[in-house]
PDB file of C-alpha atoms in Angstrom:
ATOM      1  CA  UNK A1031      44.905  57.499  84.555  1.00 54.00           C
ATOM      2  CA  UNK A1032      45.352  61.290  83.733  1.00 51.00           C
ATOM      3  CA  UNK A1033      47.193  60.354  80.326  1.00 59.00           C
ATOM      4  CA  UNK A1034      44.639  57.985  79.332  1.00 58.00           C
ATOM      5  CA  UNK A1035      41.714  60.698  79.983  1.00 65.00           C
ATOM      6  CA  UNK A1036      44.165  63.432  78.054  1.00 59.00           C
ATOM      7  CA  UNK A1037      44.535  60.646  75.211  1.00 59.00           C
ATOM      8  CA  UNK A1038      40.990  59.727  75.033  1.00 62.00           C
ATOM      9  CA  UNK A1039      39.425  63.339  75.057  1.00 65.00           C
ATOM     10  CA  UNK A1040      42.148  64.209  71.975  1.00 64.00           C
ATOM     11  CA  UNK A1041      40.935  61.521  70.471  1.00 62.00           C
ATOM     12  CA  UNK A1042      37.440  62.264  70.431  1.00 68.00           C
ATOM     13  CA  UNK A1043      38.153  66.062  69.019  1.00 64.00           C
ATOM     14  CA  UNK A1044      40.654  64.407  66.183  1.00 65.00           C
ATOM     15  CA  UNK A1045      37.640  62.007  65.457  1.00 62.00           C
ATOM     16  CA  UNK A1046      35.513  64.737  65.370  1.00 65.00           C
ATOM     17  CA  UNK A1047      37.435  67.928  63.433  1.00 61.00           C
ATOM     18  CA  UNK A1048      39.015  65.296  60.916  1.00 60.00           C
ATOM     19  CA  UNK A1049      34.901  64.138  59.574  1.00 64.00           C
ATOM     20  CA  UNK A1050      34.931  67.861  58.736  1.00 65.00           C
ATOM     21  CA  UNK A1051      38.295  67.817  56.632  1.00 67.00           C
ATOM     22  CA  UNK A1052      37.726  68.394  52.844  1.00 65.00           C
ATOM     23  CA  UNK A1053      38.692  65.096  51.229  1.00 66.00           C
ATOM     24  CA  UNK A1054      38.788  63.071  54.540  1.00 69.00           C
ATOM     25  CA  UNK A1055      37.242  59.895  53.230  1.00 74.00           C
ATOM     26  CA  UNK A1056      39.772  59.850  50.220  1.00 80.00           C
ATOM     27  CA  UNK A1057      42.760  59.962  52.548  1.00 82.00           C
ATOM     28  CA  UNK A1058      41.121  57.646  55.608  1.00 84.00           C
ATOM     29  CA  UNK A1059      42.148  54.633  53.009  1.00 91.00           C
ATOM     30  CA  UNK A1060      45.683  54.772  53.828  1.00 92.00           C
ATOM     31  CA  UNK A1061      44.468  52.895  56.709  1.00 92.00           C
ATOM     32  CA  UNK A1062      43.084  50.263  54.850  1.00 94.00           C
ATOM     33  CA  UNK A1063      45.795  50.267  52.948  1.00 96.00           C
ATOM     34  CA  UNK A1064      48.358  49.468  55.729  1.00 96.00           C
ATOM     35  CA  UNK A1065      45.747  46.441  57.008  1.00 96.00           C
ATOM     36  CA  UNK A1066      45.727  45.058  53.475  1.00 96.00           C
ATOM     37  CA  UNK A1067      49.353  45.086  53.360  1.00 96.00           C
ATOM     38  CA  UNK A1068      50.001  43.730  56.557  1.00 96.00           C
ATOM     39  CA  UNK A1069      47.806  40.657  55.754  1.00 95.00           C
ATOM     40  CA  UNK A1070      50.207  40.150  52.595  1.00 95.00           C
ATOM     41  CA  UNK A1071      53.460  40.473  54.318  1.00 95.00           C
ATOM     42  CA  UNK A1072      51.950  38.257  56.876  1.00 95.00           C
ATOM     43  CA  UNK A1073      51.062  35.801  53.870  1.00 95.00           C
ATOM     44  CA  UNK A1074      54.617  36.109  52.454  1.00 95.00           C
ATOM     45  CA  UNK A1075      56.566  35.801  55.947  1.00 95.00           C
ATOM     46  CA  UNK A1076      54.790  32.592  56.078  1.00 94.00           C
ATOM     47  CA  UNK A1077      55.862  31.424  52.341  1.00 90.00           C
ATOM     48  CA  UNK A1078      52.365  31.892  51.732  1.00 91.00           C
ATOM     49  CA  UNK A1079      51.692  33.910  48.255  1.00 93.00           C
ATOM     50  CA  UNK A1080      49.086  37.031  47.506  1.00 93.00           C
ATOM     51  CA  UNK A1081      46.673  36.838  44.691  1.00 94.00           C
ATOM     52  CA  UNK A1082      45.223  40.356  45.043  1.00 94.00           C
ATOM     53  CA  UNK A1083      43.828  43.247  47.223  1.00 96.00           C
ATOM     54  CA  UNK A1084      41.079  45.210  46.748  1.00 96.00           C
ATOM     55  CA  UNK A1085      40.357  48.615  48.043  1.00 95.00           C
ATOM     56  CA  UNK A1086      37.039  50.781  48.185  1.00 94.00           C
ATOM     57  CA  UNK A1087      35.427  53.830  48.502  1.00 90.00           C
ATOM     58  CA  UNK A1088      33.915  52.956  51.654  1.00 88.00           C
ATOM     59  CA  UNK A1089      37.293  52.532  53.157  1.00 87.00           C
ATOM     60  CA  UNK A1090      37.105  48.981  53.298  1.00 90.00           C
ATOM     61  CA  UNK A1091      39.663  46.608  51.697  1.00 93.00           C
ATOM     62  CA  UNK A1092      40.002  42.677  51.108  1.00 94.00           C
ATOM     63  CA  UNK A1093      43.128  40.767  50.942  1.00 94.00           C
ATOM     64  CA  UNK A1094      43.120  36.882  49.411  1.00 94.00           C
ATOM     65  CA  UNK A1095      45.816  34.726  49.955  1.00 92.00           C
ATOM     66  CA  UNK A1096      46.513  31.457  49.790  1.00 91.00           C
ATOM     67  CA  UNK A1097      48.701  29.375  52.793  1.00 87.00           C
ATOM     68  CA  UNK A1098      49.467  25.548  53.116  1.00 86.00           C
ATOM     69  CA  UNK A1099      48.765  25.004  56.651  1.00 86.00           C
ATOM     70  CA  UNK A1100      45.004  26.119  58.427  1.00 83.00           C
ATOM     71  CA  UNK A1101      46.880  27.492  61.912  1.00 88.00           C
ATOM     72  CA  UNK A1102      48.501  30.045  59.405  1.00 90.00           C
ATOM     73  CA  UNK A1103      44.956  32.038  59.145  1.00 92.00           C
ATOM     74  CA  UNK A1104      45.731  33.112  62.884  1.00 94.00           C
ATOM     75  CA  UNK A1105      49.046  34.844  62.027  1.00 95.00           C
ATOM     76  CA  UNK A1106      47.922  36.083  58.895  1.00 95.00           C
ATOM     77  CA  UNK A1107      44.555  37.339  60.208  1.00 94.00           C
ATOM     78  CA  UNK A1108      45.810  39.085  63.421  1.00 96.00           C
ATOM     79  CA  UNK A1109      48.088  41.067  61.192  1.00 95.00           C
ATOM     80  CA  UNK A1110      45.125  43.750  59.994  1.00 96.00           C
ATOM     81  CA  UNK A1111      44.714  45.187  62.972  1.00 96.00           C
ATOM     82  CA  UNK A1112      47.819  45.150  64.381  1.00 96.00           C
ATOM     83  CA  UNK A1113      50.022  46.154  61.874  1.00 96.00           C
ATOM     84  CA  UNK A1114      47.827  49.422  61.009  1.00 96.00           C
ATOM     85  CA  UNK A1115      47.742  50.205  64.609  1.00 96.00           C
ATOM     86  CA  UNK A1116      51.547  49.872  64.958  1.00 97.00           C
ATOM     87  CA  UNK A1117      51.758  51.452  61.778  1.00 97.00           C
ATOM     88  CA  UNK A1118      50.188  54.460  63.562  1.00 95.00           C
ATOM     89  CA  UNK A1119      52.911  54.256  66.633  1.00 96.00           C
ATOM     90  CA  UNK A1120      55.654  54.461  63.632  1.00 96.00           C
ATOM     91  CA  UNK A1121      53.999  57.845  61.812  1.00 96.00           C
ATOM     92  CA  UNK A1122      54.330  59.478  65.568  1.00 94.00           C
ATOM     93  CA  UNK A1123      58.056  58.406  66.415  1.00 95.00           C
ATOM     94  CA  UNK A1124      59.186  59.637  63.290  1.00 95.00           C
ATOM     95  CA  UNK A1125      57.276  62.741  63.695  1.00 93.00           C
ATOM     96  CA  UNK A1126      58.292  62.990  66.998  1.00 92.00           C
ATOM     97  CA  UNK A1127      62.312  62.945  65.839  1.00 93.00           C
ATOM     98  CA  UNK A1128      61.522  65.501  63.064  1.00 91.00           C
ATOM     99  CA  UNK A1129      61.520  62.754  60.358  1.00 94.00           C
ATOM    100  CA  UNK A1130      59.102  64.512  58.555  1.00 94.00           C
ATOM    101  CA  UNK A1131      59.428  63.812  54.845  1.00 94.00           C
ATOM    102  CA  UNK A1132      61.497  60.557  55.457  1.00 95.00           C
ATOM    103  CA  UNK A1133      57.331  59.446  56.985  1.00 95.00           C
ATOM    104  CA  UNK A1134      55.990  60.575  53.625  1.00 96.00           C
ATOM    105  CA  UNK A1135      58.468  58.947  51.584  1.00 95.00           C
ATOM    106  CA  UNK A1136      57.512  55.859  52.953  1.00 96.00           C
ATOM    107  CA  UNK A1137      53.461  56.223  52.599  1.00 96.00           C
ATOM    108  CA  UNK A1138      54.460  57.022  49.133  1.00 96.00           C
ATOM    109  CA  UNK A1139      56.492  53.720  48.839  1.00 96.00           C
ATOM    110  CA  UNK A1140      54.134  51.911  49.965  1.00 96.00           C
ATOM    111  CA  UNK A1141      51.131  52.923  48.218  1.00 96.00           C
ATOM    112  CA  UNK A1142      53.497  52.522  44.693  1.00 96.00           C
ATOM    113  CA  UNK A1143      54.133  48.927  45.908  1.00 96.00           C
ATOM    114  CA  UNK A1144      51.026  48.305  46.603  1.00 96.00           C
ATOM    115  CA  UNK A1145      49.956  49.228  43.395  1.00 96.00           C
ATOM    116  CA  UNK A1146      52.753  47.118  41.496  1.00 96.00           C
ATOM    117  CA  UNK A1147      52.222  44.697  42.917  1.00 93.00           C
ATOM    118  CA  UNK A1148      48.778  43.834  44.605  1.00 95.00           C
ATOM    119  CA  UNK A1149      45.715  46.072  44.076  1.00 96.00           C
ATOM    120  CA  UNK A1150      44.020  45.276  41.403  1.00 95.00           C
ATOM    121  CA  UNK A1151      40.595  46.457  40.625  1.00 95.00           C
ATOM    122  CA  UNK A1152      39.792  49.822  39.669  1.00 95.00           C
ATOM    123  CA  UNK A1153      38.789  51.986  42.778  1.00 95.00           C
ATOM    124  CA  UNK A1154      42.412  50.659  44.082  1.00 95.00           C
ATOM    125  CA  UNK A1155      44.555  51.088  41.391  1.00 96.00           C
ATOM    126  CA  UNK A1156      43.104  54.740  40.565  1.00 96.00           C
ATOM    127  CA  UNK A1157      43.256  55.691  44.150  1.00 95.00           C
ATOM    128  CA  UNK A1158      46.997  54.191  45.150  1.00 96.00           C
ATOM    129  CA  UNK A1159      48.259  55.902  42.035  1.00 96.00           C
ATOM    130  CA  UNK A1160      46.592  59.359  43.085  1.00 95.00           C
ATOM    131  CA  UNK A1161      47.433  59.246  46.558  1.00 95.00           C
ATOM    132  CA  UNK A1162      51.659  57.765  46.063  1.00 96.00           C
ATOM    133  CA  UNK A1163      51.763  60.748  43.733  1.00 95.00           C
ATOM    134  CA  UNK A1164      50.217  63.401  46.104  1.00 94.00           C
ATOM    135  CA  UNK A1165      52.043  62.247  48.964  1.00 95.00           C
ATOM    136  CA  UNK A1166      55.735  62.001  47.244  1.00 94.00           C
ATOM    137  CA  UNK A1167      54.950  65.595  45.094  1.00 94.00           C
ATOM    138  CA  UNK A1168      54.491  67.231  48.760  1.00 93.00           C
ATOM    139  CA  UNK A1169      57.433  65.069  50.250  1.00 93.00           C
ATOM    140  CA  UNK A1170      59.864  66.467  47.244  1.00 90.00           C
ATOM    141  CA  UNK A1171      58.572  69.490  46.347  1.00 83.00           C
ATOM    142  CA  UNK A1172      56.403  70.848  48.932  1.00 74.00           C
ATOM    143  CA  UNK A1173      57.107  73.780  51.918  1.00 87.00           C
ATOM    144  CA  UNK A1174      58.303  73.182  54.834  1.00 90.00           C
ATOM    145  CA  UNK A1175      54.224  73.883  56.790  1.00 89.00           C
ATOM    146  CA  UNK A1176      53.033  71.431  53.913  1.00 90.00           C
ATOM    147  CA  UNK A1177      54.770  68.915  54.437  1.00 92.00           C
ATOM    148  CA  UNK A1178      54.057  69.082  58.149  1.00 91.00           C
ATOM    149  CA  UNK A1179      50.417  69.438  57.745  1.00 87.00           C
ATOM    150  CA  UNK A1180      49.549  66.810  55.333  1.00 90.00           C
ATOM    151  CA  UNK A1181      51.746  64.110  57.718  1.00 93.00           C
ATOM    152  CA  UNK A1182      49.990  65.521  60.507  1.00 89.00           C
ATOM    153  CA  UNK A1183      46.457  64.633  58.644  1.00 88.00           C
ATOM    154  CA  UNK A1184      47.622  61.324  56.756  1.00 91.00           C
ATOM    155  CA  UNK A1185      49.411  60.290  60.997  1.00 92.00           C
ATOM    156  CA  UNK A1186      45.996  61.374  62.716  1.00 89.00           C
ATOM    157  CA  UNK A1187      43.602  59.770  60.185  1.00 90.00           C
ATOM    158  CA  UNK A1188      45.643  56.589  60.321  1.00 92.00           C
ATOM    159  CA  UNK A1189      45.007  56.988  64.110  1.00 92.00           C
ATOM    160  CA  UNK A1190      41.336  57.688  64.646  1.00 90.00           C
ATOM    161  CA  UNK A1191      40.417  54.964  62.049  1.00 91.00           C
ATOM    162  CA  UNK A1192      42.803  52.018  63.892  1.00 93.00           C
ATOM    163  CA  UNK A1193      40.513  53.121  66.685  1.00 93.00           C
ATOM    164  CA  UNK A1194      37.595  52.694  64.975  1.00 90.00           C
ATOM    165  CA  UNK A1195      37.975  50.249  62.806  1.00 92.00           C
ATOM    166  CA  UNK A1196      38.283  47.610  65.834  1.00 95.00           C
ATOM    167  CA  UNK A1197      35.440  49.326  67.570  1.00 94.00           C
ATOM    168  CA  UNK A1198      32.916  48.234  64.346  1.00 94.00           C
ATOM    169  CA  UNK A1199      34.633  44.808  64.616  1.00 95.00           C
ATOM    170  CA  UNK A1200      33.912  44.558  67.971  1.00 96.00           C
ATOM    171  CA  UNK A1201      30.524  45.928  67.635  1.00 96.00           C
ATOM    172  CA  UNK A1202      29.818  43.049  64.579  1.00 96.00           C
ATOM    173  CA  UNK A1203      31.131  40.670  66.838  1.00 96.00           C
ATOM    174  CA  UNK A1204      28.254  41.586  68.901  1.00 96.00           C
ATOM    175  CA  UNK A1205      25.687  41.737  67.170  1.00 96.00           C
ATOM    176  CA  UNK A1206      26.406  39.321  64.212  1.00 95.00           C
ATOM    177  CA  UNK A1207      29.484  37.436  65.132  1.00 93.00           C
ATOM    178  CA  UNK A1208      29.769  35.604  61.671  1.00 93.00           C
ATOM    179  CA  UNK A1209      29.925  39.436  60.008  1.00 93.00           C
ATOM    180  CA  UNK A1210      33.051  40.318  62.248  1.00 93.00           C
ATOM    181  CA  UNK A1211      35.337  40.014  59.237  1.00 92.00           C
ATOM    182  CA  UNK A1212      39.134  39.004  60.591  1.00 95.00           C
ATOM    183  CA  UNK A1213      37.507  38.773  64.232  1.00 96.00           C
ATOM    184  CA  UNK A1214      35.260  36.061  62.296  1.00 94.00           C
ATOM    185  CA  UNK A1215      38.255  34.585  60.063  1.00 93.00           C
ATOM    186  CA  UNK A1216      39.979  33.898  63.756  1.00 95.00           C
ATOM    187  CA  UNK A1217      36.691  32.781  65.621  1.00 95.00           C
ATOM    188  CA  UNK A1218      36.412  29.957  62.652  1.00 93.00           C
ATOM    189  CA  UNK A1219      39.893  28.672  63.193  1.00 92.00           C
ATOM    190  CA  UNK A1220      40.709  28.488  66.836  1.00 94.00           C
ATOM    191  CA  UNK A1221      36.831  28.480  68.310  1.00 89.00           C
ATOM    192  CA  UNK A1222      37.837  31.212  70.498  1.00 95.00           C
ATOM    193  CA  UNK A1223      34.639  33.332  70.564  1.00 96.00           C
ATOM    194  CA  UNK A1224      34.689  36.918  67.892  1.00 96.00           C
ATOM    195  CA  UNK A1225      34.093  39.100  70.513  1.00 96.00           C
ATOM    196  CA  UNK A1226      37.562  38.134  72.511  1.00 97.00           C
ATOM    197  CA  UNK A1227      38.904  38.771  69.294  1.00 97.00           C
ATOM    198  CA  UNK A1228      37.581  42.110  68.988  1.00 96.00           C
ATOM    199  CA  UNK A1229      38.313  42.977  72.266  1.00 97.00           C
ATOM    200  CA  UNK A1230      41.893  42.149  71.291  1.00 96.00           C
ATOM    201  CA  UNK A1231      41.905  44.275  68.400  1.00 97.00           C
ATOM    202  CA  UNK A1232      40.412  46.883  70.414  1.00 96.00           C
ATOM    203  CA  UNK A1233      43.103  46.993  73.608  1.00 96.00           C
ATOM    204  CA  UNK A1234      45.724  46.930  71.272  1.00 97.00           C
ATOM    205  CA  UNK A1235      44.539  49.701  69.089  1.00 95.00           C
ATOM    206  CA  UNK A1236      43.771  51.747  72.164  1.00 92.00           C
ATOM    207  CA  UNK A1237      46.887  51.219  73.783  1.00 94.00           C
ATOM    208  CA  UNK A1238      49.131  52.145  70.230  1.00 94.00           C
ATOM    209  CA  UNK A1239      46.936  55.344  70.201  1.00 91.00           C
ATOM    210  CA  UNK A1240      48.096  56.138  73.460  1.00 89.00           C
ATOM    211  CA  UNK A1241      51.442  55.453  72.102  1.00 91.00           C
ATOM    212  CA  UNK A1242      51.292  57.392  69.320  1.00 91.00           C
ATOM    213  CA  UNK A1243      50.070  60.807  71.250  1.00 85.00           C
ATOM    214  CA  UNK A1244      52.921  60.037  74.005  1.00 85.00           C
ATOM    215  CA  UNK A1245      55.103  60.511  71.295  1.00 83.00           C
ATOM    216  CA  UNK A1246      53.429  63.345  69.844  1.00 77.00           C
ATOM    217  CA  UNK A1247      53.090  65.393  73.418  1.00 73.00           C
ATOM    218  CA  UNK A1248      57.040  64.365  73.730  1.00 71.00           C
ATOM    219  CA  UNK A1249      58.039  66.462  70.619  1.00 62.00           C
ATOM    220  CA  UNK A1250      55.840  69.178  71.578  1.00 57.00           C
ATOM    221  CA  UNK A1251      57.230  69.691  75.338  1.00 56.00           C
ATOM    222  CA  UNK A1252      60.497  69.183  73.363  1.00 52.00           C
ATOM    223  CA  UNK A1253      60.078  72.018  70.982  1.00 55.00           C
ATOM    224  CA  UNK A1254      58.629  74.262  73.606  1.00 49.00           C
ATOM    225  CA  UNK A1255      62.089  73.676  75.958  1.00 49.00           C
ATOM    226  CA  UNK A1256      64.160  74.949  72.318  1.00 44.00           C
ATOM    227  CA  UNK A1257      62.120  77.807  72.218  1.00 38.00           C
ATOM    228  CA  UNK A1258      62.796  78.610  76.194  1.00 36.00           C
ATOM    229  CA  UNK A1259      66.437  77.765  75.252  1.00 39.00           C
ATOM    230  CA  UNK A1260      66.894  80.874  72.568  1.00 34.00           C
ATOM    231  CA  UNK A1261      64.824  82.928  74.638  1.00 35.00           C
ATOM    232  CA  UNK A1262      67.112  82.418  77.284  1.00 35.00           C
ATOM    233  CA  UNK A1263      70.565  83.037  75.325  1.00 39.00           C
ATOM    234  CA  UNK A1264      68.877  86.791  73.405  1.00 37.00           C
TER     235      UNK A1264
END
């Protein structure tokens, strides 16, 4: 119980102190980002083929596809919101093992491939290009503190809006069911009702954020016993 109130109160600071951020809404897309893209794969696994994603300045994205069989929408839609929220749990472990720059390099990647291949309208291709070249001109070039505090922003922000993201989904899902965009897409297909859906997307988000800040508590309890460790052999 005690780690869920510890993870729930940092979450509610990150949410707040990251609204405050300079630039915030430009980098809170690389959430969308990683939905959109986990839709494709999804697509792809299933021999299923991507026309196009779009992403906007509102951070919210669409991906189309197109699949041969209807039971494929459930696999393809349930991707979104899981993949961004495990997406989150993998920015944290590699954090957590000092991985630092190898995490940027692969934001970067997949932003570029993203852009080569999928987004194409012009909010998305001007802001995939900008951000792939930020985020691999810090991961190459950058200090040591730089590099750490931009993952730090890019791993939080990918975080809070998992979180969130399933929260207005299961809000919509409320209050206008047919509006619940993947928690919709699902409802449609297997009659189950939108809100189980967003209740779904909600438990698992909640449960990968308190995933991600086991792992991030880990690494600091971790470098707090290596600076005992010197003190101990001065």
């Amino acid at each position: 119980m005690f780690s869920w109130l510890r993870a729930g109160v940092i979450f509610v600071v990150v949410l707040v102190l990251t609204r405050f951020i300079p630039f915030s809404s430009f980098f809170r897309n690389v959430n969308t980002l990683v939905h959109e893209l986990a839709h494709a794969a999804a697509a792809l696994v299933l021999q299923g083929s991507v026309m196009h994603i779009h992403l906007f300045a509102d951070q919210s994205g669409v991906t189309y596809t197109r699949f041969q069989e209807g039971w494929m929408m459930i696999p393809i839609a349930l991707a979104g919101y899981i993949g961004a929220s495990l997406f989150t749990v993998l920015l944290f472990s590699l954090y957590a093992k000092g991985r630092v720059k190898a995490g940027l390099i692969i934001v970067a990647v997949l932003a570029t491939a993203a852009l080569a291949l999928f987004v194409r309208n012009g909010y998305g291709v001007a802001w995939s290009a900008g951000f792939a070249a930020v985020t691999l001109l810090i991961a190459l070039a950058g200090q040591a503190w730089l590099m750490k505090g931009y993952y730090l922003l890019i791993a939080f922000l990918c975080l809070v809006e998992s979180v969130v993201s399933s929260l207005v989904i299961l809000y919509l899902a409320v209050v206008d069911p047919a509006a619940a965009g993947d928690a919709a897409s699902l409802s449609g297909t297997t009659a189950v009702p939108a809100i189980v859906w967003g209740l779904i997307f909600v438990s698992f988000a909640l449960w990968c954020a308190k995933l991600s800040l086991g792992s991030l508590f880990a690494r600091k309890r971790t470098d707090s016993g290596q600076v005992q460790e010197y003190s101990r052999n001065i």
